[in-house]
Short mmCIF file of C-alpha atoms in Angstrom, two decimals:
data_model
loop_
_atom_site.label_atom_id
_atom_site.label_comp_id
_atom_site.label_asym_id
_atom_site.label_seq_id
_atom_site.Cartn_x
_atom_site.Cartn_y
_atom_site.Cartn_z
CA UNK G 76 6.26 0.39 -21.97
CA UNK G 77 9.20 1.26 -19.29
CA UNK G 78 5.84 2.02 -16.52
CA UNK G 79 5.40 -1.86 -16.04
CA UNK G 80 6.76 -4.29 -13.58
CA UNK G 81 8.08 -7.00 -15.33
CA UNK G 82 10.78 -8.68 -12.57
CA UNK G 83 11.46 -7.65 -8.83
CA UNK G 84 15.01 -8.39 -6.76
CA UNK G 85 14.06 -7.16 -3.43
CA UNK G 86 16.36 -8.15 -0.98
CA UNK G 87 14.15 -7.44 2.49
CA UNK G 88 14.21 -7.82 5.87
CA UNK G 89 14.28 -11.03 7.26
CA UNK G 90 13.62 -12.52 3.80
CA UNK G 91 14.54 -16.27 3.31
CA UNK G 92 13.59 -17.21 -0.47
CA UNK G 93 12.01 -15.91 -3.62
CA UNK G 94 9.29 -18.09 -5.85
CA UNK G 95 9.00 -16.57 -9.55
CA UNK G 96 5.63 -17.69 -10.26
CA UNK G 97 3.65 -16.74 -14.11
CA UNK G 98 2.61 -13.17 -12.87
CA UNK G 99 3.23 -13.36 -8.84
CA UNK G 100 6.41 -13.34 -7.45
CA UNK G 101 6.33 -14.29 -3.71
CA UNK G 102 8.99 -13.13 -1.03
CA UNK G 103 9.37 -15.74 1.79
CA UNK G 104 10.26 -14.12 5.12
CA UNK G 105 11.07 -15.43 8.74
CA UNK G 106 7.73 -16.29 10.99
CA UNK G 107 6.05 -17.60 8.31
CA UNK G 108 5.25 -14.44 6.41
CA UNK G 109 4.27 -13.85 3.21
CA UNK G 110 4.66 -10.65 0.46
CA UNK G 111 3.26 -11.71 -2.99
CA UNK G 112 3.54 -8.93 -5.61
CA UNK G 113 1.06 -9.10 -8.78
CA UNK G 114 3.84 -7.99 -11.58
CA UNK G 115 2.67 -6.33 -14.92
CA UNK G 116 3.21 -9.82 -16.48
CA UNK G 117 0.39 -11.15 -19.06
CA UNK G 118 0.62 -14.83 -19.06
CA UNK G 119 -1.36 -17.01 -22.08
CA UNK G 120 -1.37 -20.49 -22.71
CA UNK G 121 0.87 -21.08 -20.16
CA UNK G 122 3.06 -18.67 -21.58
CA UNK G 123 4.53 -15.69 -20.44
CA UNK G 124 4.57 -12.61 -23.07
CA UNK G 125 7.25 -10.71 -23.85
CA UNK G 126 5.74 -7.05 -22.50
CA UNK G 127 4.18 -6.51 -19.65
CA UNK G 128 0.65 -3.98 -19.74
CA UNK G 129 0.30 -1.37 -17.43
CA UNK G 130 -1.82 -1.45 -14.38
CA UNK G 131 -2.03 -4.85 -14.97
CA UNK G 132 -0.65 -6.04 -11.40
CA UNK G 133 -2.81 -3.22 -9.57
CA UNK G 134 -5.45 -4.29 -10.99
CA UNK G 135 -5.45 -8.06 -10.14
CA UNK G 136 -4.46 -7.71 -6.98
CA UNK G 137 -7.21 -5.08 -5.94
CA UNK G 138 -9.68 -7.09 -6.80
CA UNK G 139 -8.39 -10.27 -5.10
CA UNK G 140 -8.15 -8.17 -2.20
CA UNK G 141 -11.62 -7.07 -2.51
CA UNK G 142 -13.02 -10.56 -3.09
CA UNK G 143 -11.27 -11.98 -0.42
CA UNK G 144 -13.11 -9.36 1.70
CA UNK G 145 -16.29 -10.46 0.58
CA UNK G 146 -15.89 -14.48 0.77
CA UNK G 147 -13.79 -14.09 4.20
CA UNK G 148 -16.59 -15.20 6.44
CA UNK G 149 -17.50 -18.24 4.42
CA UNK G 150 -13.87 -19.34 3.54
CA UNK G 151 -10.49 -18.10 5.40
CA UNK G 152 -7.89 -16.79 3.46
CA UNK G 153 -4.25 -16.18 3.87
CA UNK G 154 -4.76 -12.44 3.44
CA UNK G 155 -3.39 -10.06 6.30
CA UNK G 156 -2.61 -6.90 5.00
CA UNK G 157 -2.19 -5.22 1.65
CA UNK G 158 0.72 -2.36 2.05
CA UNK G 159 0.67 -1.29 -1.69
CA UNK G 160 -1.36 -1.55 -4.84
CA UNK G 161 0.58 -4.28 -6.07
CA UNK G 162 1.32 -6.30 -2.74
CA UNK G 163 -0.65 -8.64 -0.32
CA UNK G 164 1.15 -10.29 2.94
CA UNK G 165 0.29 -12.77 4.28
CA UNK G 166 0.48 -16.00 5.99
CA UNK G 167 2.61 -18.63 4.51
CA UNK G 168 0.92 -22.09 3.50
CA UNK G 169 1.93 -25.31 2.49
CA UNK G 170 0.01 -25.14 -1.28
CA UNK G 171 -2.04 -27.78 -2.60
CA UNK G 172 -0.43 -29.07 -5.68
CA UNK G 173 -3.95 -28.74 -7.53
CA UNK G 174 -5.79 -26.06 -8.87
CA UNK G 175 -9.95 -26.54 -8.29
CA UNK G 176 -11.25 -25.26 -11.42
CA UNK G 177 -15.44 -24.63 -11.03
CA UNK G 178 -17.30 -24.35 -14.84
CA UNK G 179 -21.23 -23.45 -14.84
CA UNK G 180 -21.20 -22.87 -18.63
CA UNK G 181 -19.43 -25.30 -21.21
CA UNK G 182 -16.67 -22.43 -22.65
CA UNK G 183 -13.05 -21.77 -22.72
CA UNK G 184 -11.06 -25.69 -22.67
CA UNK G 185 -14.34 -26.88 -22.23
CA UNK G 186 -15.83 -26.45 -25.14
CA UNK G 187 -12.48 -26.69 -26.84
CA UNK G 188 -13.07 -30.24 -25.32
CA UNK G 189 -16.31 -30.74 -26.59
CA UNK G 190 -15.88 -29.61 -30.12
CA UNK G 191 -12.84 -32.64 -30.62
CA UNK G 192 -15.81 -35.09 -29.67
CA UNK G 193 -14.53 -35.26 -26.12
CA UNK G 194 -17.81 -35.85 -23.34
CA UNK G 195 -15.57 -36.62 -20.08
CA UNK G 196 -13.45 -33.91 -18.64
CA UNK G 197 -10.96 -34.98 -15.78
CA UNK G 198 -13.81 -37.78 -15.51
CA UNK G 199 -16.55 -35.51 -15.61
CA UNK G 200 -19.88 -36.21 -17.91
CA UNK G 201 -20.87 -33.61 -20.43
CA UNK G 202 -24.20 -33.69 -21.83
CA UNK G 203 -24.26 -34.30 -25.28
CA UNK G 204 -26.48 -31.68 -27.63
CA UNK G 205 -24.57 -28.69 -25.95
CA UNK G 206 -23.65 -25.44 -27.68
CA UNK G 207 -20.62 -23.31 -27.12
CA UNK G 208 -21.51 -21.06 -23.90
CA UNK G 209 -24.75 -23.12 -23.03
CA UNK G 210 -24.84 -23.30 -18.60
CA UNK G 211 -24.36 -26.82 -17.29
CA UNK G 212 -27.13 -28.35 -14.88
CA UNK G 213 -25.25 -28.19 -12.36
CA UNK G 214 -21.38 -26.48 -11.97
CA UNK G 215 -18.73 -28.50 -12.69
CA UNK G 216 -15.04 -29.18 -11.10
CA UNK G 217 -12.39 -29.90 -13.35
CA UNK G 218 -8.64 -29.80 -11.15
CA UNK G 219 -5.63 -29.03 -13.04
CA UNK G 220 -2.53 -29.82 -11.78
CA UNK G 221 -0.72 -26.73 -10.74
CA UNK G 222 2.41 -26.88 -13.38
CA UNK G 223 6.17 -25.05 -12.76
CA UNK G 224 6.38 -22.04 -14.93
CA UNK G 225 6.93 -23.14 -18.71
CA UNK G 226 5.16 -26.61 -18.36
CA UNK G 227 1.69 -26.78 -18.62
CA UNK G 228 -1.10 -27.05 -15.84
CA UNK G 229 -2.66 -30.74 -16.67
CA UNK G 230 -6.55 -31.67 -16.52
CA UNK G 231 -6.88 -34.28 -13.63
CA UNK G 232 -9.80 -36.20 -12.29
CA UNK G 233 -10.75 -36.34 -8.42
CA UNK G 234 -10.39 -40.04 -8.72
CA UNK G 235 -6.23 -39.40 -9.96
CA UNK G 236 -5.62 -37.09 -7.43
CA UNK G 237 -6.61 -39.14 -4.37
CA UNK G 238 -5.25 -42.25 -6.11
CA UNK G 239 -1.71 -40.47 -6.59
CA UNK G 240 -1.81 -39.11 -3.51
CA UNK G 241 -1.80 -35.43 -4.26
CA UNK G 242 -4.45 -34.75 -1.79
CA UNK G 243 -5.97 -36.94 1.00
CA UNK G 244 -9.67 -37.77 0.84
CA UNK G 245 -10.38 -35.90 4.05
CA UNK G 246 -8.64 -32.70 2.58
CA UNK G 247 -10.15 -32.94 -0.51
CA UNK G 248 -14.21 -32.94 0.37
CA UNK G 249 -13.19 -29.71 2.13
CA UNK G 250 -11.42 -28.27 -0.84
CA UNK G 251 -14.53 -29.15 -2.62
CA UNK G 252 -16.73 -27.63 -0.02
CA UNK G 253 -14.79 -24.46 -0.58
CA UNK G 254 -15.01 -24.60 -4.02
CA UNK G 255 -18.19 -24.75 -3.95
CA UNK G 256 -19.08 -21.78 -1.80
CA UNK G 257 -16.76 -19.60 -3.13
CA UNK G 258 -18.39 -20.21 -6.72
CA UNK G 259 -21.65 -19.34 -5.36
CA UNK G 260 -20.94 -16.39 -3.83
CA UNK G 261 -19.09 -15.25 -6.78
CA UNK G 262 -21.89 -15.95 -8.92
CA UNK G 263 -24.21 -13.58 -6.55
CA UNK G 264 -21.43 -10.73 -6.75
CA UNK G 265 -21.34 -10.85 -10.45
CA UNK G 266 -24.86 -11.14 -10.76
CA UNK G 267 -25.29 -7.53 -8.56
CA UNK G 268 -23.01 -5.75 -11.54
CA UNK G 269 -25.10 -7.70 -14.38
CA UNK G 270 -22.67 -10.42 -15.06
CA UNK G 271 -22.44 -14.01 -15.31
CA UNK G 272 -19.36 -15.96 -13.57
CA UNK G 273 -19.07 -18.71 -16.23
CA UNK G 274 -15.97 -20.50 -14.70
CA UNK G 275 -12.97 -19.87 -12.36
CA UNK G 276 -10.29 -21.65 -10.38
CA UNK G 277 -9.29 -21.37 -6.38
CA UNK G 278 -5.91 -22.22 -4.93
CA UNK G 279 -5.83 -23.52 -1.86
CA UNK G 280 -3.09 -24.25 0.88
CA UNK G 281 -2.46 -25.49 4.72
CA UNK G 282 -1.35 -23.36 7.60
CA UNK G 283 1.40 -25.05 9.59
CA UNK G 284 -1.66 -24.85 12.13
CA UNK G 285 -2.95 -27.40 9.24
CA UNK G 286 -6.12 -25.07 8.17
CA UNK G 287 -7.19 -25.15 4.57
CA UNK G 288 -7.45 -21.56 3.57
CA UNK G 289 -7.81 -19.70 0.23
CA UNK G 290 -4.31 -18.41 -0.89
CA UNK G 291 -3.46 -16.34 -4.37
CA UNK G 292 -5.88 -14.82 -6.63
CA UNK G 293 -9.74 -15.07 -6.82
CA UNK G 294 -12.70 -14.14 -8.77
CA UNK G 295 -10.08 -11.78 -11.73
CA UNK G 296 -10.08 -11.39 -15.23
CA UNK G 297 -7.11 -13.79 -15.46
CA UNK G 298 -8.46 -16.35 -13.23
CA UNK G 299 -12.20 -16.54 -14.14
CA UNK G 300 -14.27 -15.99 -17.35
CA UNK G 301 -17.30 -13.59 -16.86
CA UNK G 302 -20.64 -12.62 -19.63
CA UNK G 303 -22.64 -9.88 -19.87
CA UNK G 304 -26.17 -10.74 -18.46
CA UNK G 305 -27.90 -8.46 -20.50
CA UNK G 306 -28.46 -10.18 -23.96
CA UNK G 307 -26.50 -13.29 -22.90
CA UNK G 308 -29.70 -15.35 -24.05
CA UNK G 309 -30.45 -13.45 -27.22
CA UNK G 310 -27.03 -14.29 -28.20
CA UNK G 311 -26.92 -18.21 -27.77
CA UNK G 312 -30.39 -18.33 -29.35
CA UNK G 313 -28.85 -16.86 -32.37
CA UNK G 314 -25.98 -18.95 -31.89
CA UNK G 315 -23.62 -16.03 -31.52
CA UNK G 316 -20.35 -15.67 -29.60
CA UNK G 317 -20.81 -14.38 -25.95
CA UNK G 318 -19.49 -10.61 -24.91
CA UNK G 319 -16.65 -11.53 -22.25
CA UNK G 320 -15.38 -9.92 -19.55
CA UNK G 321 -11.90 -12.38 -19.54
CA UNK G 322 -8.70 -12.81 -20.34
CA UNK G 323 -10.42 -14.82 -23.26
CA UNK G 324 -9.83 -11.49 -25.69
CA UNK G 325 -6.10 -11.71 -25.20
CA UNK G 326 -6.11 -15.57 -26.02
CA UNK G 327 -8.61 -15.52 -29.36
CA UNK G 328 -6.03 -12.39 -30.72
CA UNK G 329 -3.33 -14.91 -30.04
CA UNK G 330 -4.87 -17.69 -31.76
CA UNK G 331 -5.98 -15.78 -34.85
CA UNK G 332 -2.37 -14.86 -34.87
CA UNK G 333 -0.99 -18.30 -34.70
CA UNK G 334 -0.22 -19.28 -31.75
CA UNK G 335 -1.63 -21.63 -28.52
CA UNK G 336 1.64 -22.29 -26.93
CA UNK G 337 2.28 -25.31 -29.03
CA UNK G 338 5.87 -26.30 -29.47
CA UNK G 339 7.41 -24.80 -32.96
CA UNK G 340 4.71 -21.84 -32.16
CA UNK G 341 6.48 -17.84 -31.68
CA UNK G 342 4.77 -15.59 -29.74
CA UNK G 343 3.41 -12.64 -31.73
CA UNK G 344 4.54 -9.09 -31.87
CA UNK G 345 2.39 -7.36 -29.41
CA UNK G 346 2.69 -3.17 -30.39
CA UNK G 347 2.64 0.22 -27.63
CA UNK G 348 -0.87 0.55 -29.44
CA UNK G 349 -2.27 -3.40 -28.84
CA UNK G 350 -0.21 -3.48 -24.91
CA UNK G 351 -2.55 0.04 -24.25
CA UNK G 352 -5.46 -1.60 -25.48
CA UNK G 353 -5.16 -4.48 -22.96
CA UNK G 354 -4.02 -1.84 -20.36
CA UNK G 355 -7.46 -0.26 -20.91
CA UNK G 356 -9.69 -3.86 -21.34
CA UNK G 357 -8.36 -4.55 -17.83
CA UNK G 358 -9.59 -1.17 -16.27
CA UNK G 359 -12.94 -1.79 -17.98
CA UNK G 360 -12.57 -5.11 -16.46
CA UNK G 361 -12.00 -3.81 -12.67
CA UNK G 362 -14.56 -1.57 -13.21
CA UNK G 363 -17.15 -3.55 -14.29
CA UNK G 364 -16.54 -6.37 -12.05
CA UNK G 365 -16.21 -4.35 -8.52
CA UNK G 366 -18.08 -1.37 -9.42
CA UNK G 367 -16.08 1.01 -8.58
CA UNK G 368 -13.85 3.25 -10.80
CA UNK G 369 -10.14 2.59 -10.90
CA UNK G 370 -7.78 4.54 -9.68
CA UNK G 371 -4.44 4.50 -11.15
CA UNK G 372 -1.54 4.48 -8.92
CA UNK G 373 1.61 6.00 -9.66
CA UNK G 374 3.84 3.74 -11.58
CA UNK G 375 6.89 6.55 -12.58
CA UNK G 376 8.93 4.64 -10.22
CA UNK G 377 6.56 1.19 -9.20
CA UNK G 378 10.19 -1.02 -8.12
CA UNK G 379 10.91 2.13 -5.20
CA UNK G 380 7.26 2.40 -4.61
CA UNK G 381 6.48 -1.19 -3.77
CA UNK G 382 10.08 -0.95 -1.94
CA UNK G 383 8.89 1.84 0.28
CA UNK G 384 5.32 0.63 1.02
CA UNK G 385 6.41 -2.62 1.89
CA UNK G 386 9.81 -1.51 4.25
CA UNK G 387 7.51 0.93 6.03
CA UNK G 388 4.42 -1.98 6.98
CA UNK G 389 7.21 -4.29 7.87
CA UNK G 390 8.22 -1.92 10.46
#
C-alpha cells in the first residue's frame, strides 16, 4: 500500500517545530500558525498499526472540516483554511491537557466498564440493569487524559482534574458548556442521515488571546461511535449487537485476533485485501455520515501534493 501517507518531513517556510501526534502531525510556524496534516495512519488501542489505509487522512479531515462548518456559530474553532485534502491551518492554541469525552449510550469502554461490575466511570453513576448499547438518561462526560503517543489516554473524573490542577474551574464549566453543545448538535446532524451519535470526544485549547476554541478532529469515525437508526430498537430488544458506523469494526477484528494493546500483545498481520476493506468502510463511513459521495483525491504522489497545496496558500 505505497498510496498512503504514513510520515511527513516538510521543512516549510517559516516553520519552527514539528509534533508527531497518533494520526496528525502538526507543523508549527512563525505568527502563531498552524498546518495539521491527517496522515493515512490507523491508530487502535492506543496503538499505532503497522500500514496505513488509503484515503484514510482525506477522509477524516473532510469531515472535521465540514463539522466544524456546521458547529462554528455555536462554538469557535481554530480552523482558518483548508489548502489540501489532507491539511487544515490554523491558529495555534495552548491545548487542554484533557480530552472531554460525551457518551449518550453505555458502549465502547463503557460497557467494557460495566460488564467487570464497574458502576462509576471517572466518578460518574451508571444505572444498574443496563444492557450493552442501551441510551443513558441523560449524556454523560467521561475526560481522559490526553496521553503522549505510546502511553495510554487515562479515564479521569472532573473532581481530579480541578483538584490536580489540569484545568481551572472557570475554564472547565466552559469546556463543559462546549461539550455539551457540540454533542447536541451532532446528535441533530446524525439524526438528518438516520444515525445515532452514541459517544464522541472534543479537544479543546486557548488562543494566546486566551479564548477556548475547538481544535483537532470532531464528529469522525475515529473520534465518535455512530448506529444505524433504522432497527436500532429491534436490535436491543432482541438483545443483539448494534450495526456501527465506527472505528469499533477495526478494534473487535483486533480483539478476536488477540490483541487490546496489552503489554506481551503483537499486533496482527493486517493483508492488501483486509487494509482495502478498511479503505472502503471509511468511504462508506464519509458517505453516510455527511451525505455526500466521496471523492477521491489523487494520492500517486500525496507527500508533493500536500507540498504544493500548502507552499502555494502560504504565499
Amino acid at each position: 500500500m505505497s498510496n498512503t501517507i504514513i510520515d511527513t518531513n516538510f521543512n516549510f517556510p517559516n516553520q519552527k517545530s514539528v509534533y508527531k501526534g497518533k494520526v496528525r502531525e502538526v507543523y508549527a510556524l512563525e505568527d502563531d500558525v498552524l498546518v495539521m496534516i491527517a496522515t493515512d495512519r490507523l491508530s487502535a488501542f492506543d496503538v499505532v498499526m503497522p500500514k496505513g489505509i488509503p484515503y484514510k487522512g482525506q477522509i477524516l479531515n473532510q469531515i472535521a472540516t465540514k463539522m466544524m462548518a456546521a458547529t462554528e456559530d455555536i462554538v469557535p474553532n481554530w480552523l482558518s483554511a483548508t489548502p489540501d485534502p489532507n491539511v487544515a491551518v490554523g491558529a495555534a492554541c495552548e491545548p487542554f491537557m484533557v480530552e472531554m469525552v460525551i457518551r449518550g449510550y453505555m458502549s465502547g469502554h463503557a460497557a467494557r466498564e460495566y460488564k467487570a461490575g464497574r458502576r462509576m466511570l471517572c466518578g460518574v453513576p451508571m444505572p444498574d440493569g443496563m444492557q450493552e448499547n442501551d441510551k443513558f438518561p441523560e449524556p454523560i462526560i467521561t475526560p481522559a487524559t490526553k496521553a503522549e503517543q505510546g502511553d495510554h489516554d487515562e479515564d479521569i473524573s472532573k473532581e481530579d482534574i480541578l483538584k490536580r490542577g489540569i484545568v481551572s474551574a472557570e475554564d472547565y464549566e466552559v469546556l463543559e458548556k462546549y461539550t455539551k453543545a457540540l454533542f447536541q448538535r451532532g446528535k441533530e446532524i446524525a439524526a438528518e442521515r438516520g444515525l445515532i451519535l452514541v459517544d464522541t470526544k472534543y479537544e479543546f485549547g486557548k488562543t494566546k488571546e486566551g479564548k477556548i476554541v475547538l481544535i483537532d478532529e470532531i464528529h469522525t469515525p475515529d473520534s465518535s461511535r455512530y448506529f444505524y437508526t433504522d432497527g436500532y430498537q429491534e436490535r436491543q430488544d432482541r438483545g443483539e449487537a448494534q450495526k456501527q458506523l465506527s472505528k469499533e469494526f477495526v478494534r473487535q477484528w483486533l480483539i478476536s485476533n488477540n490483541f487490546q494493546g496489552l503489554e506481551g500483545q503483537t499486533v496482527p498481520h493486517m493483508s492488501d485485501e483486509y487494509i482495502e476493506t478498511v479503505s472502503e468502510r471509511y468511504i462508506e463511513l464519509y458517505e453516510n455520515i455527511t451525505g455526500e459521495t466521496f471523492i477521491k483525491a489523487d494520492i500517486s504522489n500525496i507527500q508533493e501534493r500536500i507540498e504544493n497545496n500548502v507552499l502555494e496558500y502560504l504565499k
